[in-house]
mmCIF file of C-alpha atoms and ligand atoms in Angstrom:
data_model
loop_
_atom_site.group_PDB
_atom_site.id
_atom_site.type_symbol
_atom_site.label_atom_id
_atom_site.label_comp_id
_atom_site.label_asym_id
_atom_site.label_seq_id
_atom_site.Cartn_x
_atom_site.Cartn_y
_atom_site.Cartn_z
ATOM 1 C CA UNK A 1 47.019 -2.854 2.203
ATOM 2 C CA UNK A 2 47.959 -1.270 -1.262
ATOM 3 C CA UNK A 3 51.397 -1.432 -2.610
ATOM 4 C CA UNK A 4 53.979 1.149 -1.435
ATOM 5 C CA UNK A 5 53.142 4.246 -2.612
ATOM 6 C CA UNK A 6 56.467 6.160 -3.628
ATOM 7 C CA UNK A 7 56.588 9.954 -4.042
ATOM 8 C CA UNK A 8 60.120 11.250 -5.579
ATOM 9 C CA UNK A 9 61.642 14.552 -4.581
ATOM 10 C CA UNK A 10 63.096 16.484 -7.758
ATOM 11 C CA UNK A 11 65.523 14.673 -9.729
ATOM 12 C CA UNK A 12 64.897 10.870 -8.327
ATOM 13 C CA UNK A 13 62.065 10.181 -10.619
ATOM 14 C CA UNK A 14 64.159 7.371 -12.133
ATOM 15 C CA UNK A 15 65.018 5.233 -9.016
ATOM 16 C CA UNK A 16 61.369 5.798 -7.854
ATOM 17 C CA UNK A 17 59.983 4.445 -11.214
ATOM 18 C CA UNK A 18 62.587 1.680 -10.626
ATOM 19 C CA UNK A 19 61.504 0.874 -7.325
ATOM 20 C CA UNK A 20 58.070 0.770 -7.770
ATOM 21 C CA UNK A 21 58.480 -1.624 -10.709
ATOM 22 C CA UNK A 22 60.453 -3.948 -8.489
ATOM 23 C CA UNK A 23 57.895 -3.079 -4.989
ATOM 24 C CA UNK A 24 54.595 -3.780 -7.331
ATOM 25 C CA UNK A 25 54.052 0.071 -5.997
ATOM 26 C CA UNK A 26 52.925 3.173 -7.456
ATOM 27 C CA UNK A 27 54.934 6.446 -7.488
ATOM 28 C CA UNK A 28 52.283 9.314 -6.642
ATOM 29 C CA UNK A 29 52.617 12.814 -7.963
ATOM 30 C CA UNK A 30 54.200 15.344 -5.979
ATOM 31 C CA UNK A 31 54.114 18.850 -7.061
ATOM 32 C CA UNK A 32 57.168 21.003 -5.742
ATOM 33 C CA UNK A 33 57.875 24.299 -6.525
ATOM 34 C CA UNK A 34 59.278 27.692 -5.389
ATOM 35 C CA UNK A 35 57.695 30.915 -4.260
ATOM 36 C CA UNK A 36 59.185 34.190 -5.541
ATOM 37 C CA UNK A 37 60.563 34.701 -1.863
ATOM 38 C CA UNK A 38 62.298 31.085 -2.236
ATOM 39 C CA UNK A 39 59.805 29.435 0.051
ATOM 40 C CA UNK A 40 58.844 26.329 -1.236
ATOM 41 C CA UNK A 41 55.432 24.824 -2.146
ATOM 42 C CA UNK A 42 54.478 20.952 -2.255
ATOM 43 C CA UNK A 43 51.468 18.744 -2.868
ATOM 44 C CA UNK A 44 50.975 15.188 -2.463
ATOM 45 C CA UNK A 45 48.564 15.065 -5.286
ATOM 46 C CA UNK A 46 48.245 10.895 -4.939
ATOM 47 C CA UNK A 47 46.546 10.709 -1.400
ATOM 48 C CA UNK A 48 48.435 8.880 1.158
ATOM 49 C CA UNK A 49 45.848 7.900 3.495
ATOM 50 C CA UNK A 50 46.383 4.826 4.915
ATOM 51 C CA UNK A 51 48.912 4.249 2.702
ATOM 52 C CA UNK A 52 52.645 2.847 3.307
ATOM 53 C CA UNK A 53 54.755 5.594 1.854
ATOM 54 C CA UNK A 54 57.944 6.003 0.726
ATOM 55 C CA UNK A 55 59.573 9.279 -0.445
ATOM 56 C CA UNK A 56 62.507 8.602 -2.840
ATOM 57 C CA UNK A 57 65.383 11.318 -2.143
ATOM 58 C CA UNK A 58 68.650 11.650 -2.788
ATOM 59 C CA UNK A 59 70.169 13.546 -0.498
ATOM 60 C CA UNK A 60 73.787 15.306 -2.322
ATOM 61 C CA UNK A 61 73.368 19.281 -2.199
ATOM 62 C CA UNK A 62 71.284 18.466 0.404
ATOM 63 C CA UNK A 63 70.698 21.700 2.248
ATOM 64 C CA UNK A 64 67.798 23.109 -0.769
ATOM 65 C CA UNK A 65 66.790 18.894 -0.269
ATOM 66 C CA UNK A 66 66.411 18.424 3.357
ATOM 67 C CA UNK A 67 63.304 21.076 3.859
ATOM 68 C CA UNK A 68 60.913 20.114 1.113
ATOM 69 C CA UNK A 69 61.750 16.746 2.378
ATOM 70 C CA UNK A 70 61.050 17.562 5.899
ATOM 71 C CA UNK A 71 57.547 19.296 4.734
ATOM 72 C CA UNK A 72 56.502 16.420 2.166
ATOM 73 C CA UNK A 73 56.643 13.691 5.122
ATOM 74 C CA UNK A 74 55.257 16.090 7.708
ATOM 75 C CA UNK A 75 52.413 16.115 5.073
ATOM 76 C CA UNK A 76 52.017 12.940 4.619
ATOM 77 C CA UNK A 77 51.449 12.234 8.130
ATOM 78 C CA UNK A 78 48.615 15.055 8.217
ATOM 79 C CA UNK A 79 46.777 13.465 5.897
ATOM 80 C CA UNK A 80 46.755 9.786 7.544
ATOM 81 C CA UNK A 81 49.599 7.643 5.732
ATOM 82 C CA UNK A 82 49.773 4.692 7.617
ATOM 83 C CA UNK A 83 53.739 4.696 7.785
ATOM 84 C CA UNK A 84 56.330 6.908 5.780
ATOM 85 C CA UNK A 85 59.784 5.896 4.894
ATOM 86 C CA UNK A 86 62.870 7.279 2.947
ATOM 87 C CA UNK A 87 64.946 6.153 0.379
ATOM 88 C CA UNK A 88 67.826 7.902 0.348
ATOM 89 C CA UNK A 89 70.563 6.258 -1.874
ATOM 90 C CA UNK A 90 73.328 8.923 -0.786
ATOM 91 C CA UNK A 91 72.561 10.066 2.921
ATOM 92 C CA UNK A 92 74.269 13.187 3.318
ATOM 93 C CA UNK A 93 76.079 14.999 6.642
ATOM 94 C CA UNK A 94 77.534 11.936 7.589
ATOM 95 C CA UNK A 95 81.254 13.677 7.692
ATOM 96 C CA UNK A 96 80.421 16.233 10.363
ATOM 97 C CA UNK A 97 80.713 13.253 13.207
ATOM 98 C CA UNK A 98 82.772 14.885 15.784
ATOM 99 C CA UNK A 99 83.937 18.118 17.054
ATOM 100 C CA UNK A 100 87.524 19.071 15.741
ATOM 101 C CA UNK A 101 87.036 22.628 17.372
ATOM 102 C CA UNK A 102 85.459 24.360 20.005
ATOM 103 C CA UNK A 103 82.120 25.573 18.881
ATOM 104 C CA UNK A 104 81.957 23.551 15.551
ATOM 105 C CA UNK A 105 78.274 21.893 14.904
ATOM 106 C CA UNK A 106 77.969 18.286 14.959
ATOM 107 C CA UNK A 107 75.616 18.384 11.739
ATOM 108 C CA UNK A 108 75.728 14.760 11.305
ATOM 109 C CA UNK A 109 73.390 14.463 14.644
ATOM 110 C CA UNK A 110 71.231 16.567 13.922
ATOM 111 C CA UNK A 111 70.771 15.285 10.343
ATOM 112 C CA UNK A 112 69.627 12.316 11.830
ATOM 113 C CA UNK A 113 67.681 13.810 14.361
ATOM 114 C CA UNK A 114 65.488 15.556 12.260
ATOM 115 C CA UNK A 115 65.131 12.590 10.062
ATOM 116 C CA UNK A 116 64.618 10.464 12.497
ATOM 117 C CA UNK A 117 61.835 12.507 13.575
ATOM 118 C CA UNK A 118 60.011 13.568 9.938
ATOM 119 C CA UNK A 119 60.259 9.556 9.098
ATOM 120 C CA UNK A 120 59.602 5.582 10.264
ATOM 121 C CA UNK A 121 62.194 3.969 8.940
ATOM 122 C CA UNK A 122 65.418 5.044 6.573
ATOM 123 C CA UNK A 123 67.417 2.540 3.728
ATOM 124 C CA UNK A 124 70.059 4.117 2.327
ATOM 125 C CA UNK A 125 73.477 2.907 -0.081
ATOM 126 C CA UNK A 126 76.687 2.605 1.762
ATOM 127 C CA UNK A 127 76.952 5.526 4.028
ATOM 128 C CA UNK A 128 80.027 7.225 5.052
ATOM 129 C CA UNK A 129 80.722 5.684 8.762
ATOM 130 C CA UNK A 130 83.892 6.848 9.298
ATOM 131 C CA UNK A 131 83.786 7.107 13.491
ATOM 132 C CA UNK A 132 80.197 5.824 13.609
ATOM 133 C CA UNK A 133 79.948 2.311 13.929
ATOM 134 C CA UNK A 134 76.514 2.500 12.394
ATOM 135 C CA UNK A 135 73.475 4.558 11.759
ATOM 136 C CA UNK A 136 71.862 3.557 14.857
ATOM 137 C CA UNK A 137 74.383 5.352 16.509
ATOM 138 C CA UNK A 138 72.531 8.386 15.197
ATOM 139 C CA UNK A 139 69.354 7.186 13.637
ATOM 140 C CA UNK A 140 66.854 6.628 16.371
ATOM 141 C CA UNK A 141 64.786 5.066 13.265
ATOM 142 C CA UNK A 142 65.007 1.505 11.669
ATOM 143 C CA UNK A 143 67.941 2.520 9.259
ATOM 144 C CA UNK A 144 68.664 -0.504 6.638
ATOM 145 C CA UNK A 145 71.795 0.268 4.789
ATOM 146 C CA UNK A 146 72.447 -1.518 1.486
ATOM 147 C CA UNK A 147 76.435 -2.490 0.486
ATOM 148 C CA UNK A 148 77.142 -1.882 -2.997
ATOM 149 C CA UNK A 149 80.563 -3.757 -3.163
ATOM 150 C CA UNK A 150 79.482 -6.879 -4.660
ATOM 151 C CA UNK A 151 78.120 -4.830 -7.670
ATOM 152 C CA UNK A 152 81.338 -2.906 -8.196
ATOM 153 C CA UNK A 153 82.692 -6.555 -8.238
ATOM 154 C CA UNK A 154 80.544 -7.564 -10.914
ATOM 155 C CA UNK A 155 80.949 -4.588 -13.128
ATOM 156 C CA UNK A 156 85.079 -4.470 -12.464
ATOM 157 C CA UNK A 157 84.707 -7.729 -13.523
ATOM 158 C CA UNK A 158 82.583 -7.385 -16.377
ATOM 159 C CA UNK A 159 84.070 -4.046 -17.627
ATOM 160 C CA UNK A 160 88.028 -4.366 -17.049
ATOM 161 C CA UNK A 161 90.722 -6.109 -18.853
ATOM 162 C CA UNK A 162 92.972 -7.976 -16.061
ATOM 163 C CA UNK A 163 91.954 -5.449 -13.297
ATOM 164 C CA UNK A 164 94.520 -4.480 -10.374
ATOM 165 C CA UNK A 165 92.060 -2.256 -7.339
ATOM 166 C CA UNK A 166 93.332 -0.013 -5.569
ATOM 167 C CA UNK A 167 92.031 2.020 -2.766
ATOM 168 C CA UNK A 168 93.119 5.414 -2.228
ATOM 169 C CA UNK A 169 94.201 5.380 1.385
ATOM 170 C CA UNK A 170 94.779 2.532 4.088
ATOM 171 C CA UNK A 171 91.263 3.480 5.457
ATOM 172 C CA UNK A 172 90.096 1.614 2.702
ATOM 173 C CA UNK A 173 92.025 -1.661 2.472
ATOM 174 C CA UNK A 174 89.148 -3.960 4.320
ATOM 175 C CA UNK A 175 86.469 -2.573 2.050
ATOM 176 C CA UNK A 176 89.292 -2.522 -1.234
ATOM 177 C CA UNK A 177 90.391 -6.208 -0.575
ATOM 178 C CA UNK A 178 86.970 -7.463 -0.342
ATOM 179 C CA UNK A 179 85.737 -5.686 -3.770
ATOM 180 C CA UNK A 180 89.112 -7.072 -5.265
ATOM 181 C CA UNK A 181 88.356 -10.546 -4.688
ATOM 182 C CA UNK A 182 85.145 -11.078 -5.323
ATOM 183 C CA UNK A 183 86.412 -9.140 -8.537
ATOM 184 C CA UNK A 184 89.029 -12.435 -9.339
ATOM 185 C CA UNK A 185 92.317 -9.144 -8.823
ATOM 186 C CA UNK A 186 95.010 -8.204 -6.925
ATOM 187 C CA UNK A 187 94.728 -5.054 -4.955
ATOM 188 C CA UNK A 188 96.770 -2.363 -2.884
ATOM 189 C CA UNK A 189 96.345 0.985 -1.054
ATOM 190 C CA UNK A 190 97.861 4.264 -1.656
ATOM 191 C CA UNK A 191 99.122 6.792 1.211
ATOM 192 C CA UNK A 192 96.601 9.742 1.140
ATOM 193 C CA UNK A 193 96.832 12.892 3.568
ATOM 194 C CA UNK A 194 93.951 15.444 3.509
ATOM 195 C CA UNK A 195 94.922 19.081 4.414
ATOM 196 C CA UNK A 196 92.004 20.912 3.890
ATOM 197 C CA UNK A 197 88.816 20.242 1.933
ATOM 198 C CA UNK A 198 90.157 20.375 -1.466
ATOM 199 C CA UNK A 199 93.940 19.793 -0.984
ATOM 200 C CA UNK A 200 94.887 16.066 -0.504
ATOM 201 C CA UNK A 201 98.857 14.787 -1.394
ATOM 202 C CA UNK A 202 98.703 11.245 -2.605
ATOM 203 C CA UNK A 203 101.649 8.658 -3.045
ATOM 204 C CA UNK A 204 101.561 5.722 -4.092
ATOM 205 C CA UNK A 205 103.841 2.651 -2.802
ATOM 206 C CA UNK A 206 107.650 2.238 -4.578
ATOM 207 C CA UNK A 207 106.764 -1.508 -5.191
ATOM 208 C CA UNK A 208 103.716 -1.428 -7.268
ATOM 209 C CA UNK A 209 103.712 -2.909 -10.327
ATOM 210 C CA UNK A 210 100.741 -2.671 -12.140
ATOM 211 C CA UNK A 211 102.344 -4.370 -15.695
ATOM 212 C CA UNK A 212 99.911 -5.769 -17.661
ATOM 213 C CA UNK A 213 97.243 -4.535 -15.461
ATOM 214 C CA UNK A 214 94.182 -1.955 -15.554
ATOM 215 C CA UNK A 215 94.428 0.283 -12.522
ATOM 216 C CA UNK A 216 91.347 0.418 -10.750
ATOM 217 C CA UNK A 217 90.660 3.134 -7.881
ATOM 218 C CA UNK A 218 87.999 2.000 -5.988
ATOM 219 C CA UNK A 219 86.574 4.848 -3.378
ATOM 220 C CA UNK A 220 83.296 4.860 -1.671
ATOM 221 C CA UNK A 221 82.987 8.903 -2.528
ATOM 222 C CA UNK A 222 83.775 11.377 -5.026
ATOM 223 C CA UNK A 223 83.255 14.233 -3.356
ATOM 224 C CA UNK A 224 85.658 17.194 -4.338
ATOM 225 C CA UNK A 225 87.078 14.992 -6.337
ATOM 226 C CA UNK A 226 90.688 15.923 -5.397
ATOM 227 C CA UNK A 227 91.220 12.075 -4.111
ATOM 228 C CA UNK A 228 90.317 10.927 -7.623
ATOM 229 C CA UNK A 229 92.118 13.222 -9.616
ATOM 230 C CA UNK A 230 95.480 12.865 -7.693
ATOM 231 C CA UNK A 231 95.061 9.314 -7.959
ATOM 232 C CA UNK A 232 94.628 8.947 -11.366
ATOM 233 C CA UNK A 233 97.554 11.472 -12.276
ATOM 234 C CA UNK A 234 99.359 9.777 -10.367
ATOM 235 C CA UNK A 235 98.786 5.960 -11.688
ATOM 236 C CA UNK A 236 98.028 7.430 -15.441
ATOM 237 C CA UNK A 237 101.975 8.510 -15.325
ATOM 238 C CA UNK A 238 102.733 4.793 -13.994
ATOM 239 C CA UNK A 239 100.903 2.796 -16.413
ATOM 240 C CA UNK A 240 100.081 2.486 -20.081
ATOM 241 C CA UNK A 241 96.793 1.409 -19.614
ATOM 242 C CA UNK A 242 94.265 4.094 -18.462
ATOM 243 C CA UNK A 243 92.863 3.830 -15.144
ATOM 244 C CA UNK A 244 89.202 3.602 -14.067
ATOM 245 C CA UNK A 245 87.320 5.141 -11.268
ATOM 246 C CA UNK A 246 84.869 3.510 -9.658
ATOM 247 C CA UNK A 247 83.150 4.854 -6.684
ATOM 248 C CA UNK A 248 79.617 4.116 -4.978
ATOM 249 C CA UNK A 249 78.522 7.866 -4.724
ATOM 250 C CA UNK A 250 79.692 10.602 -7.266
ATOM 251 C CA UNK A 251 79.617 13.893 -6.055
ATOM 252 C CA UNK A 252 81.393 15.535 -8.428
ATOM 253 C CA UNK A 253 82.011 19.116 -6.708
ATOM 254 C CA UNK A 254 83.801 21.357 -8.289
ATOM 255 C CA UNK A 255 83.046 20.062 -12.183
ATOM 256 C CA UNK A 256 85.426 17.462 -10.869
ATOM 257 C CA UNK A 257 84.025 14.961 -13.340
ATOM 258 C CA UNK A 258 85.864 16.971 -16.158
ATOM 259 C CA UNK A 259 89.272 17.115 -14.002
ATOM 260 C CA UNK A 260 89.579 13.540 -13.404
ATOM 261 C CA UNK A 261 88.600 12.532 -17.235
ATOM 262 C CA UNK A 262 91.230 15.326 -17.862
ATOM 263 C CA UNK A 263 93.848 13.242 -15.397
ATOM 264 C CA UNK A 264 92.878 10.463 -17.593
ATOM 265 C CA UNK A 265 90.258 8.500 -15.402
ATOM 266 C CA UNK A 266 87.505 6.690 -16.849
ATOM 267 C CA UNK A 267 84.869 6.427 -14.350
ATOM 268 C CA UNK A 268 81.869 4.233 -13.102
ATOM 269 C CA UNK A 269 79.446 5.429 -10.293
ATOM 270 C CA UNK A 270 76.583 3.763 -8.702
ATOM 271 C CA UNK A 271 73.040 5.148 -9.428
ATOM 272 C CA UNK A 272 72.674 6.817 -6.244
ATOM 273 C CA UNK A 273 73.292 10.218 -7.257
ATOM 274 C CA UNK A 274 72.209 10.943 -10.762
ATOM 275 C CA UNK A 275 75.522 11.207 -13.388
ATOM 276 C CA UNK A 276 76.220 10.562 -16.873
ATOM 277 C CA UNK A 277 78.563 8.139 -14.990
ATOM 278 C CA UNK A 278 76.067 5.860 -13.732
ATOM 279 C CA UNK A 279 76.823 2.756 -14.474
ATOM 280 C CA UNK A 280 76.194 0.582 -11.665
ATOM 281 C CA UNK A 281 72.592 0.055 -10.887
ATOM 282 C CA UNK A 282 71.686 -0.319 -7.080
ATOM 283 C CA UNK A 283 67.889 -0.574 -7.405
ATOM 284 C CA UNK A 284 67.286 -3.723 -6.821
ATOM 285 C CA UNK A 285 69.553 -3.786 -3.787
ATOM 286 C CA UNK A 286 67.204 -0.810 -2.385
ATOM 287 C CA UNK A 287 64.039 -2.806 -3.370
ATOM 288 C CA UNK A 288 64.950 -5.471 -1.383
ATOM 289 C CA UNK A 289 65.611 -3.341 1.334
ATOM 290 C CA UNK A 290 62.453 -1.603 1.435
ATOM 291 C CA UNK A 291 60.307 -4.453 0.744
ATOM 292 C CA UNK A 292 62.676 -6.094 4.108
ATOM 293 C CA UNK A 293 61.498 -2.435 6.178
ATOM 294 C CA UNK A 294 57.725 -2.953 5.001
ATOM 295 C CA UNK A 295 57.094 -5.972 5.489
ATOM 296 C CA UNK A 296 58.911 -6.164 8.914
HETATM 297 C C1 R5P B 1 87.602 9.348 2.580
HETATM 298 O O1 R5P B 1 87.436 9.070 3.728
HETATM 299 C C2 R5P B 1 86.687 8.860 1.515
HETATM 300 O O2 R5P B 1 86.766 7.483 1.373
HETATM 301 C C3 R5P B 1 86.958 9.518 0.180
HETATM 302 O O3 R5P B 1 88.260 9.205 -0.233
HETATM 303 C C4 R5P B 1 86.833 10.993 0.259
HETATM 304 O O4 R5P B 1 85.662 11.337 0.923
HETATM 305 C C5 R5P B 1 86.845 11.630 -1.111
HETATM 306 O O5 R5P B 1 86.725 13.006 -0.974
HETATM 307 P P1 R5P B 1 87.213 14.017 -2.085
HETATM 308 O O6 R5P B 1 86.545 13.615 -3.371
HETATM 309 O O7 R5P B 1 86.736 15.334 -1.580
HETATM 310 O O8 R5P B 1 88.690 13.937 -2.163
#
């Protein structure tokens, strides 16, 4: 069989030229636009027959993402690919996992569900399990998840004078402690409460002392941002040195970018979800991961 042929939804064109360098693929043209009534049109102009595709999509703002996706794999099946997968380096509605009130949708099921049903197989970068164990909890698909840790290691070490992580709540501490010593630093965790979507009080231990050191805040999303930015307000007013953010996926709701530079926070993301702040680059991680799912 050909190499993987790779189709990118809007805005992933760079991670799907990555890929296919690093696959020995091809990334096919797919033609996506919208009606005047907001329907959308697509075309898989590269045919996939008998193919082994892959559509490259990340999925943050994912609700104007999810049904062009839905219609470009349900289109690749009509016309006879021989499998179809998706790369989706941030996997969204993984938050919605349980119901806190009567009535309230579990969207993270159905998510999956209707992935699970429009693909073959998933690999994705870090998602956010919080009471999932794992995606096949969810994912009735081969999901392959990809761990970026060891990359924010490297680049912590790389990029940071004498480095002290910290994670922003104790939820963190197994992942924190891990990316702090493959990193060669110390580390601690703050005390974070959420109230509400965009209202979270931060405190951070009496006993840290971060002389001499480069606070690092190490969080696997930046998603309002309001974790971030009360972080670094909070450690910028402890410290002389500056402190850097570095998270897998950045969000950045809410132009929160601009409010955590203005809270003095440097930050490095992960190229999962296109930012001037990408500075961490997960392809090969995913290439390996999808060459793992196709050859399987
Ligand atoms: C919490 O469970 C996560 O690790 C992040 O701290 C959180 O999702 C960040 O959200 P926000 O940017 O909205 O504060």
């Amino acid at each position: 069989m050909r190499g993987v042929l790779l189709f990118a939804l809007p805005g992933n064109d760079p991670m799907a030229d990555l890929l296919a360098r690093a696959l020995g693929g091809e990334v096919g043209t797919l033609d996506q636009r919208t009606f005047p009534d907001g329907e959308s049109y697509l075309r898989l102009a590269t045919d996939p027959k008998g193919r082994h595709v892959a559509f490259v999509c990340s999925l943050d703002r994912p609700d104007g993402k999810l049904l062009p996706l839905l219609f470009a794999a349900a289109t690749a099946r009509d016309l006879g690919a021989a499998r179809v997968g998706l790369v989706a380096p941030y996997l969204a509605y993984m938050r919605q996992d349980r119901r806190f009130k009567p009535g309230e949708a579990i969207t993270s099921r159905t998510v999956a569900r209707l992935i699970s049903d429009a693909v073959d197989w998933l690999v994705t970068v870090d998602p956010h399990l919080h009471r999932y164990h794992s995606l096949a909890e969810i994912y009735s698909i081969p999901a392959q998840v990809v761990h970026a840790a060891p990359l924010m290691s490297q680049w912590i070490r790389q990029n940071v004078n004498a480095p002290f992580v910290i994670g922003p709540d104790s939820e963190s501490e197994q992942w924190v402690k891990a990316v702090a010593q493959d990193a060669g630093a110390p580390h601690a965790v703050l005390e974070k409460q959420r109230h509400g979507d965009r209202d979270v009080t931060i405190s951070v231990p009496a006993a840290l002392d971060l002389a001499g050191r480069t606070p690092v805040l190490v969080d696997d999303i930046i998603s309002s941002g309001r974790t971030m930015i009360e972080a670094a307000r909070l450690l910028a007013k402890g410290s002389t040195v500056a402190p850097v953010c570095v998270a897998v996926h950045g969000i950045f709701a809410d132009r929160s970018d601009e409010l955590i530079a203005a809270a003095g926070g440097r930050i490095a993301t992960c190229n999962t979800v296109s930012h001037a702040s990408n500075a961490i680059d997960v392809h090969a991680l995913l290439a390996a991961a999808v060459g793992d799912v196709i050859r399987a």
